């Protein structure tokens, strides 16, 4: 910037009015006008310094082919403008023209828009990343809560009811096996996804290397097309992520339903085993009842035959006359008396027989003793 640019109409009026006395209100107005002009010049100078610093940083780093071509086109355009404006006086060549200032402002505005666009894209990317992390944490939290609920419902209750039983241990081992199987499936899926992403990354790097080797220059149309394709790919990735989330939820629900059906099947198997045992017991009891029924039928037939026999005897029975009964009763009494008398006589005879036996045995022993002392023939 030169001294000619700093000269403003306000300063000229201040010089012209320097000889005369200027009112205070007019002085305040001039000060405000000069401060406004200085702030505008300061902003413009900062913008020019920023652009100059960008040019210096661009000169210091190695230029790519696309940037070199862009600089060549800009240099050619500026050279044409210089040739067209070679008739301008030397005073004006020392400062920037209005067109150059406008061009610099437009470039700065485009750079600022690009920075804002990059910042917005980075912010959206970070926001999507954090949203994905939050969503993943929420899904993980729900899965952990569901697993805790299933563990409490299926394992802890069974273990608390049947402590030390083989069934509780088997259920615990089945639960651990199911959880390990689920983790292995998720691990395999993530491994396949990682492999596919690595393949895509290699393809993209190969394509990028080919483009750099061919030195393709991407124009605004290409950038717009890439932005559109990027948006489409982001939408597709979002759709696939949503589909993956739905599939994970569906797989979780299916695993839960499968676990419920497994428990129901196990209970049905246990019930079937108990029913088979009970059926065997009932069959044995039925056979026993049938045998008892046959025995009862036989006993009933025997009882009926005996009853018939007794009925026939009862039908043939005739009551004797009273006198005959009295006579028989008297004879029975006499017979009982004679029986008692003979029993007494038998007792007396037995007692006398015992005494005779004792005397006989005594005599026999004495005789044997005598024979032993004095044998016959001496």
Short mmCIF file of C-alpha atoms in Angstrom, two decimals:
data_model
loop_
_atom_site.label_atom_id
_atom_site.label_comp_id
_atom_site.label_asym_id
_atom_site.label_seq_id
_atom_site.Cartn_x
_atom_site.Cartn_y
_atom_site.Cartn_z
CA UNK A 1 0.00 0.00 0.00
CA UNK A 2 1.21 3.62 -0.82
CA UNK A 3 0.61 7.05 0.54
CA UNK A 4 -1.81 7.84 -2.29
CA UNK A 5 -4.16 5.14 -1.05
CA UNK A 6 -4.11 6.46 2.50
CA UNK A 7 -5.21 9.90 1.40
CA UNK A 8 -8.97 10.00 1.83
CA UNK A 9 -11.54 12.72 1.27
CA UNK A 10 -11.85 13.10 5.03
CA UNK A 11 -8.16 13.99 5.37
CA UNK A 12 -8.35 16.50 2.50
CA UNK A 13 -11.33 18.15 4.10
CA UNK A 14 -9.45 18.18 7.41
CA UNK A 15 -6.49 19.96 5.72
CA UNK A 16 -8.75 22.45 4.01
CA UNK A 17 -10.57 23.18 7.23
CA UNK A 18 -7.36 23.27 9.28
CA UNK A 19 -7.11 27.05 8.79
CA UNK A 20 -10.63 27.62 10.06
CA UNK A 21 -12.04 26.48 13.34
CA UNK A 22 -13.89 23.13 13.07
CA UNK A 23 -16.85 22.31 15.36
CA UNK A 24 -16.55 19.43 17.86
CA UNK A 25 -19.43 17.46 16.33
CA UNK A 26 -17.77 17.57 12.91
CA UNK A 27 -14.51 16.48 14.47
CA UNK A 28 -16.27 13.46 16.07
CA UNK A 29 -17.73 12.59 12.69
CA UNK A 30 -14.33 12.81 11.02
CA UNK A 31 -12.75 10.64 13.74
CA UNK A 32 -15.44 7.99 13.30
CA UNK A 33 -15.04 8.07 9.54
CA UNK A 34 -11.28 7.73 9.80
CA UNK A 35 -11.55 4.89 12.35
CA UNK A 36 -13.99 3.05 10.06
CA UNK A 37 -11.61 3.49 7.12
CA UNK A 38 -8.65 2.34 9.22
CA UNK A 39 -10.54 -0.78 10.37
CA UNK A 40 -11.40 -1.61 6.76
CA UNK A 41 -7.76 -1.09 5.72
CA UNK A 42 -6.62 -3.22 8.65
CA UNK A 43 -8.95 -6.05 7.65
CA UNK A 44 -7.79 -5.80 4.06
CA UNK A 45 -4.12 -5.83 5.13
CA UNK A 46 -4.68 -8.92 7.32
CA UNK A 47 -6.35 -10.68 4.41
CA UNK A 48 -3.45 -9.79 2.07
CA UNK A 49 -0.90 -10.97 4.65
CA UNK A 50 -2.80 -14.24 5.05
CA UNK A 51 -2.83 -14.79 1.30
CA UNK A 52 0.88 -13.93 1.09
CA UNK A 53 1.68 -16.40 3.89
CA UNK A 54 -0.28 -19.07 2.04
CA UNK A 55 1.74 -18.38 -1.12
CA UNK A 56 4.99 -18.61 0.84
CA UNK A 57 3.98 -21.89 2.47
CA UNK A 58 2.95 -23.20 -0.96
CA UNK A 59 6.32 -22.20 -2.41
CA UNK A 60 8.21 -23.91 0.41
CA UNK A 61 6.49 -27.31 0.11
CA UNK A 62 6.89 -29.49 -3.04
CA UNK A 63 4.19 -28.78 -5.57
CA UNK A 64 2.05 -31.51 -7.02
CA UNK A 65 1.32 -31.76 -10.74
CA UNK A 66 -2.23 -30.47 -10.39
CA UNK A 67 -1.09 -27.43 -8.33
CA UNK A 68 1.69 -26.69 -10.81
CA UNK A 69 -0.80 -26.66 -13.67
CA UNK A 70 -3.16 -24.42 -11.70
CA UNK A 71 -0.30 -22.01 -10.92
CA UNK A 72 0.70 -21.98 -14.58
CA UNK A 73 -2.81 -21.07 -15.60
CA UNK A 74 -2.97 -18.32 -12.95
CA UNK A 75 0.43 -16.98 -14.00
CA UNK A 76 -0.65 -16.90 -17.63
CA UNK A 77 -3.87 -15.10 -16.75
CA UNK A 78 -2.04 -12.55 -14.62
CA UNK A 79 0.57 -12.03 -17.37
CA UNK A 80 -2.21 -11.33 -19.89
CA UNK A 81 -3.76 -8.85 -17.46
CA UNK A 82 -0.37 -7.16 -16.98
CA UNK A 83 0.09 -6.83 -20.71
CA UNK A 84 -3.36 -5.37 -21.06
CA UNK A 85 -2.67 -2.93 -18.25
CA UNK A 86 0.91 -1.98 -19.24
CA UNK A 87 -0.26 1.50 -20.17
CA UNK A 88 -1.15 2.33 -16.58
CA UNK A 89 1.07 4.87 -14.90
CA UNK A 90 3.86 3.85 -12.52
CA UNK A 91 1.99 5.20 -9.49
CA UNK A 92 -0.82 2.76 -9.97
CA UNK A 93 1.59 -0.18 -10.69
CA UNK A 94 3.01 0.13 -7.23
CA UNK A 95 -0.39 -0.78 -5.60
CA UNK A 96 -2.92 -3.51 -6.35
CA UNK A 97 -5.72 -2.76 -8.72
CA UNK A 98 -9.38 -3.22 -7.87
CA UNK A 99 -9.62 -6.32 -10.06
CA UNK A 100 -6.63 -7.90 -8.32
CA UNK A 101 -8.09 -7.07 -4.94
CA UNK A 102 -11.43 -8.54 -6.00
CA UNK A 103 -9.68 -11.65 -7.28
CA UNK A 104 -7.75 -12.04 -4.02
CA UNK A 105 -10.92 -11.56 -2.02
CA UNK A 106 -12.70 -14.17 -4.14
CA UNK A 107 -9.84 -16.64 -3.63
CA UNK A 108 -9.85 -15.95 0.10
CA UNK A 109 -13.60 -16.41 0.17
CA UNK A 110 -13.29 -19.72 -1.69
CA UNK A 111 -10.53 -20.86 0.68
CA UNK A 112 -12.66 -19.88 3.66
CA UNK A 113 -15.62 -21.77 2.20
CA UNK A 114 -13.39 -24.80 1.63
CA UNK A 115 -12.13 -24.62 5.19
CA UNK A 116 -15.69 -24.32 6.49
CA UNK A 117 -16.70 -27.23 4.28
CA UNK A 118 -13.79 -29.33 5.53
CA UNK A 119 -14.54 -28.39 9.13
CA UNK A 120 -18.20 -29.25 8.61
CA UNK A 121 -17.31 -32.57 7.00
CA UNK A 122 -14.88 -33.36 9.81
CA UNK A 123 -17.49 -32.36 12.40
CA UNK A 124 -20.13 -34.52 10.69
CA UNK A 125 -17.67 -37.40 10.52
CA UNK A 126 -16.82 -37.01 14.20
CA UNK A 127 -20.52 -36.72 15.02
CA UNK A 128 -21.32 -39.88 13.07
CA UNK A 129 -18.39 -41.64 14.73
CA UNK A 130 -19.56 -40.66 18.22
CA UNK A 131 -23.17 -41.51 17.37
CA UNK A 132 -22.02 -44.92 16.16
CA UNK A 133 -20.03 -45.39 19.38
CA UNK A 134 -23.06 -44.37 21.47
CA UNK A 135 -25.34 -46.66 19.46
CA UNK A 136 -22.89 -49.52 19.78
CA UNK A 137 -22.61 -48.89 23.52
CA UNK A 138 -26.41 -48.85 23.81
CA UNK A 139 -26.72 -52.11 21.88
CA UNK A 140 -23.93 -53.64 23.97
CA UNK A 141 -25.64 -52.46 27.16
CA UNK A 142 -28.99 -53.97 26.09
CA UNK A 143 -27.25 -57.23 25.14
CA UNK A 144 -25.47 -57.34 28.51
CA UNK A 145 -28.72 -56.63 30.36
CA UNK A 146 -30.54 -59.28 28.35
CA UNK A 147 -27.74 -61.78 28.99
CA UNK A 148 -27.83 -60.97 32.72
CA UNK A 149 -31.61 -61.40 32.78
CA UNK A 150 -31.40 -64.74 30.94
CA UNK A 151 -28.57 -65.91 33.21
CA UNK A 152 -30.55 -65.02 36.32
CA UNK A 153 -33.73 -66.57 34.99
CA UNK A 154 -32.31 -69.78 33.52
CA UNK A 155 -29.21 -70.52 35.60
CA UNK A 156 -29.32 -68.84 39.00
CA UNK A 157 -32.89 -69.94 39.77
CA UNK A 158 -32.12 -73.52 38.74
CA UNK A 159 -28.90 -73.57 40.75
CA UNK A 160 -30.64 -72.08 43.81
CA UNK A 161 -33.39 -74.70 43.59
CA UNK A 162 -31.12 -77.66 42.82
CA UNK A 163 -27.81 -77.04 44.54
CA UNK A 164 -25.14 -79.64 43.84
CA UNK A 165 -27.27 -81.44 41.26
CA UNK A 166 -25.97 -82.65 37.90
CA UNK A 167 -28.79 -80.85 36.06
CA UNK A 168 -27.68 -77.43 37.34
CA UNK A 169 -24.09 -78.12 36.28
CA UNK A 170 -25.25 -79.26 32.84
CA UNK A 171 -27.34 -76.12 32.41
CA UNK A 172 -24.39 -73.96 33.42
CA UNK A 173 -22.11 -75.71 30.92
CA UNK A 174 -24.75 -75.44 28.17
CA UNK A 175 -25.13 -71.72 28.87
CA UNK A 176 -21.35 -71.20 28.71
CA UNK A 177 -21.17 -73.21 25.46
CA UNK A 178 -23.98 -71.14 23.91
CA UNK A 179 -22.27 -67.88 24.88
CA UNK A 180 -18.94 -69.08 23.47
CA UNK A 181 -20.68 -70.19 20.27
CA UNK A 182 -22.35 -66.78 19.90
CA UNK A 183 -19.03 -65.00 20.45
CA UNK A 184 -17.34 -67.24 17.91
CA UNK A 185 -20.05 -66.44 15.35
CA UNK A 186 -19.70 -62.69 15.97
CA UNK A 187 -15.92 -63.03 15.77
CA UNK A 188 -16.18 -64.85 12.43
CA UNK A 189 -18.55 -62.20 11.06
CA UNK A 190 -16.27 -59.37 12.16
CA UNK A 191 -13.26 -61.17 10.73
CA UNK A 192 -14.98 -61.56 7.36
CA UNK A 193 -16.04 -57.92 7.45
CA UNK A 194 -12.49 -56.85 8.32
CA UNK A 195 -11.13 -58.91 5.44
CA UNK A 196 -13.63 -57.37 3.02
CA UNK A 197 -12.77 -53.86 4.25
CA UNK A 198 -9.05 -54.58 3.83
CA UNK A 199 -9.71 -55.76 0.27
CA UNK A 200 -11.70 -52.60 -0.46
CA UNK A 201 -8.92 -50.47 1.07
CA UNK A 202 -6.33 -52.20 -1.12
CA UNK A 203 -8.49 -51.61 -4.18
CA UNK A 204 -8.92 -47.94 -3.33
CA UNK A 205 -5.19 -47.50 -2.69
CA UNK A 206 -4.42 -49.23 -5.99
CA UNK A 207 -6.84 -46.97 -7.85
CA UNK A 208 -5.39 -43.89 -6.14
CA UNK A 209 -1.86 -44.97 -7.04
CA UNK A 210 -2.95 -45.47 -10.65
CA UNK A 211 -4.49 -42.02 -10.73
CA UNK A 212 -1.34 -40.47 -9.30
CA UNK A 213 0.78 -42.32 -11.83
CA UNK A 214 -1.40 -41.26 -14.73
CA UNK A 215 -1.42 -37.70 -13.25
CA UNK A 216 -5.09 -37.17 -13.67
CA UNK A 217 -6.18 -33.65 -12.80
CA UNK A 218 -9.44 -33.53 -10.93
CA UNK A 219 -11.63 -30.56 -11.91
CA UNK A 220 -14.63 -29.11 -10.15
CA UNK A 221 -16.94 -31.47 -12.01
CA UNK A 222 -14.91 -34.44 -10.81
CA UNK A 223 -14.98 -33.11 -7.26
CA UNK A 224 -18.73 -32.68 -7.43
CA UNK A 225 -19.11 -36.18 -8.82
CA UNK A 226 -16.88 -37.56 -6.07
CA UNK A 227 -18.93 -35.69 -3.49
CA UNK A 228 -22.13 -37.16 -4.92
CA UNK A 229 -20.60 -40.64 -4.96
CA UNK A 230 -19.31 -40.13 -1.44
CA UNK A 231 -22.78 -39.10 -0.27
CA UNK A 232 -24.27 -42.12 -2.01
CA UNK A 233 -21.69 -44.41 -0.43
CA UNK A 234 -22.33 -42.85 2.97
CA UNK A 235 -26.05 -43.45 2.53
CA UNK A 236 -25.37 -47.04 1.46
CA UNK A 237 -23.04 -47.55 4.45
CA UNK A 238 -25.65 -46.07 6.77
CA UNK A 239 -28.30 -48.36 5.28
CA UNK A 240 -25.99 -51.36 5.64
CA UNK A 241 -25.21 -50.36 9.23
CA UNK A 242 -28.92 -50.09 10.00
CA UNK A 243 -29.49 -53.44 8.31
CA UNK A 244 -26.62 -54.92 10.34
CA UNK A 245 -28.14 -53.54 13.54
CA UNK A 246 -31.53 -54.99 12.63
CA UNK A 247 -29.89 -58.33 11.83
CA UNK A 248 -28.04 -58.28 15.15
CA UNK A 249 -31.28 -57.55 16.98
CA UNK A 250 -33.06 -60.25 14.98
CA UNK A 251 -30.27 -62.74 15.71
CA UNK A 252 -30.46 -61.82 19.40
CA UNK A 253 -34.22 -62.37 19.44
CA UNK A 254 -33.86 -65.64 17.52
CA UNK A 255 -31.18 -66.84 19.93
CA UNK A 256 -33.42 -65.88 22.83
CA UNK A 257 -36.37 -67.71 21.28
CA UNK A 258 -34.11 -70.70 20.54
CA UNK A 259 -32.95 -70.73 24.14
CA UNK A 260 -36.56 -70.60 25.33
CA UNK A 261 -37.49 -73.47 23.03
CA UNK A 262 -34.44 -75.43 24.22
CA UNK A 263 -35.55 -75.01 27.82
CA UNK A 264 -39.07 -76.01 26.87
CA UNK A 265 -37.72 -79.06 25.02
CA UNK A 266 -35.59 -80.04 27.99
CA UNK A 267 -38.57 -79.69 30.32
CA UNK A 268 -40.69 -81.73 27.90
CA UNK A 269 -37.99 -84.44 27.78
CA UNK A 270 -37.84 -84.55 31.58
CA UNK A 271 -41.62 -84.69 31.71
CA UNK A 272 -41.60 -87.48 29.10
CA UNK A 273 -39.09 -89.50 31.13
CA UNK A 274 -41.18 -89.02 34.28
CA UNK A 275 -44.33 -90.00 32.41
CA UNK A 276 -42.66 -93.13 31.03
CA UNK A 277 -41.61 -94.13 34.55
CA UNK A 278 -45.11 -93.44 35.83
CA UNK A 279 -46.62 -95.46 32.94
CA UNK A 280 -44.37 -98.42 33.83
CA UNK A 281 -45.45 -98.18 37.47
CA UNK A 282 -49.09 -97.91 36.45
CA UNK A 283 -48.74 -100.96 34.17
CA UNK A 284 -47.15 -102.98 36.95
CA UNK A 285 -49.93 -101.87 39.29
CA UNK A 286 -52.51 -102.79 36.66
CA UNK A 287 -51.02 -106.27 36.24
CA UNK A 288 -51.02 -106.71 40.01
CA UNK A 289 -54.65 -105.59 40.19
CA UNK A 290 -55.57 -108.00 37.39
CA UNK A 291 -53.88 -110.88 39.23
CA UNK A 292 -55.67 -109.92 42.43
CA UNK A 293 -58.91 -109.67 40.47
CA UNK A 294 -58.43 -113.22 39.16
CA UNK A 295 -57.66 -114.45 42.67
CA UNK A 296 -60.72 -112.69 43.99
CA UNK A 297 -62.81 -114.23 41.23
CA UNK A 298 -61.51 -117.68 42.18
CA UNK A 299 -62.18 -117.02 45.86
CA UNK A 300 -65.64 -115.75 45.00
CA UNK A 301 -66.37 -118.89 42.96
CA UNK A 302 -65.18 -121.08 45.86
CA UNK A 303 -67.24 -119.03 48.32
CA UNK A 304 -70.31 -119.32 46.10
CA UNK A 305 -69.84 -123.12 45.85
CA UNK A 306 -69.44 -123.37 49.62
CA UNK A 307 -72.43 -121.11 50.10
CA UNK A 308 -74.50 -123.32 47.82
CA UNK A 309 -73.35 -126.42 49.70
CA UNK A 310 -74.19 -124.84 53.03
CA UNK A 311 -77.55 -123.67 51.71
CA UNK A 312 -78.30 -127.22 50.59
CA UNK A 313 -77.31 -128.57 54.02
CA UNK A 314 -79.40 -125.91 55.66
CA UNK A 315 -82.31 -126.84 53.44
CA UNK A 316 -81.95 -130.52 54.39
CA UNK A 317 -81.56 -129.76 58.12
CA UNK A 318 -84.46 -130.73 60.36
CA UNK A 319 -84.85 -129.68 63.99
CA UNK A 320 -85.37 -132.72 66.36
CA UNK A 321 -88.27 -132.85 68.88
CA UNK A 322 -87.93 -131.27 72.31
CA UNK A 323 -88.08 -134.47 74.36
CA UNK A 324 -85.44 -136.06 72.20
CA UNK A 325 -83.29 -132.93 72.65
CA UNK A 326 -83.75 -133.07 76.43
CA UNK A 327 -82.95 -136.81 76.48
CA UNK A 328 -79.86 -136.26 74.34
CA UNK A 329 -78.83 -133.39 76.55
CA UNK A 330 -79.14 -135.57 79.65
CA UNK A 331 -77.18 -138.35 77.94
CA UNK A 332 -74.58 -135.78 76.99
CA UNK A 333 -74.36 -134.65 80.63
CA UNK A 334 -74.03 -138.22 81.84
CA UNK A 335 -71.36 -138.88 79.25
CA UNK A 336 -69.45 -135.79 80.34
CA UNK A 337 -69.64 -136.96 83.97
CA UNK A 338 -68.40 -140.44 83.04
CA UNK A 339 -65.64 -138.80 80.93
CA UNK A 340 -64.55 -136.72 83.91
CA UNK A 341 -64.71 -139.79 86.16
CA UNK A 342 -62.64 -141.84 83.74
CA UNK A 343 -60.21 -138.97 83.34
CA UNK A 344 -59.80 -138.98 87.16
CA UNK A 345 -59.31 -142.74 87.14
CA UNK A 346 -56.76 -142.40 84.34
CA UNK A 347 -54.88 -139.78 86.34
CA UNK A 348 -54.88 -142.09 89.40
CA UNK A 349 -53.71 -145.00 87.24
CA UNK A 350 -50.97 -142.87 85.74
CA UNK A 351 -49.84 -141.85 89.23
CA UNK A 352 -49.81 -145.51 90.39
CA UNK A 353 -48.00 -146.45 87.17
CA UNK A 354 -45.38 -143.84 87.90
CA UNK A 355 -44.95 -145.18 91.44
CA UNK A 356 -44.72 -148.74 90.11
CA UNK A 357 -42.17 -147.64 87.54
CA UNK A 358 -40.11 -145.96 90.20
CA UNK A 359 -40.17 -149.12 92.34
CA UNK A 360 -39.35 -151.25 89.33
CA UNK A 361 -36.46 -149.05 88.36
CA UNK A 362 -35.21 -149.10 91.92
CA UNK A 363 -35.43 -152.87 92.07
CA UNK A 364 -33.73 -153.12 88.69
CA UNK A 365 -30.85 -150.95 89.80
CA UNK A 366 -30.38 -152.93 92.98
CA UNK A 367 -30.50 -156.15 91.03
CA UNK A 368 -27.89 -154.83 88.60
CA UNK A 369 -25.72 -153.78 91.51
CA UNK A 370 -26.05 -157.23 93.06
CA UNK A 371 -25.25 -158.87 89.78
CA UNK A 372 -22.28 -156.65 89.43
CA UNK A 373 -21.08 -157.58 92.93
CA UNK A 374 -21.98 -161.25 92.81
CA UNK A 375 -21.96 -162.49 89.24
CA UNK A 376 -23.80 -165.79 88.51
CA UNK A 377 -21.78 -169.05 88.52
CA UNK A 378 -19.57 -168.15 91.48
#
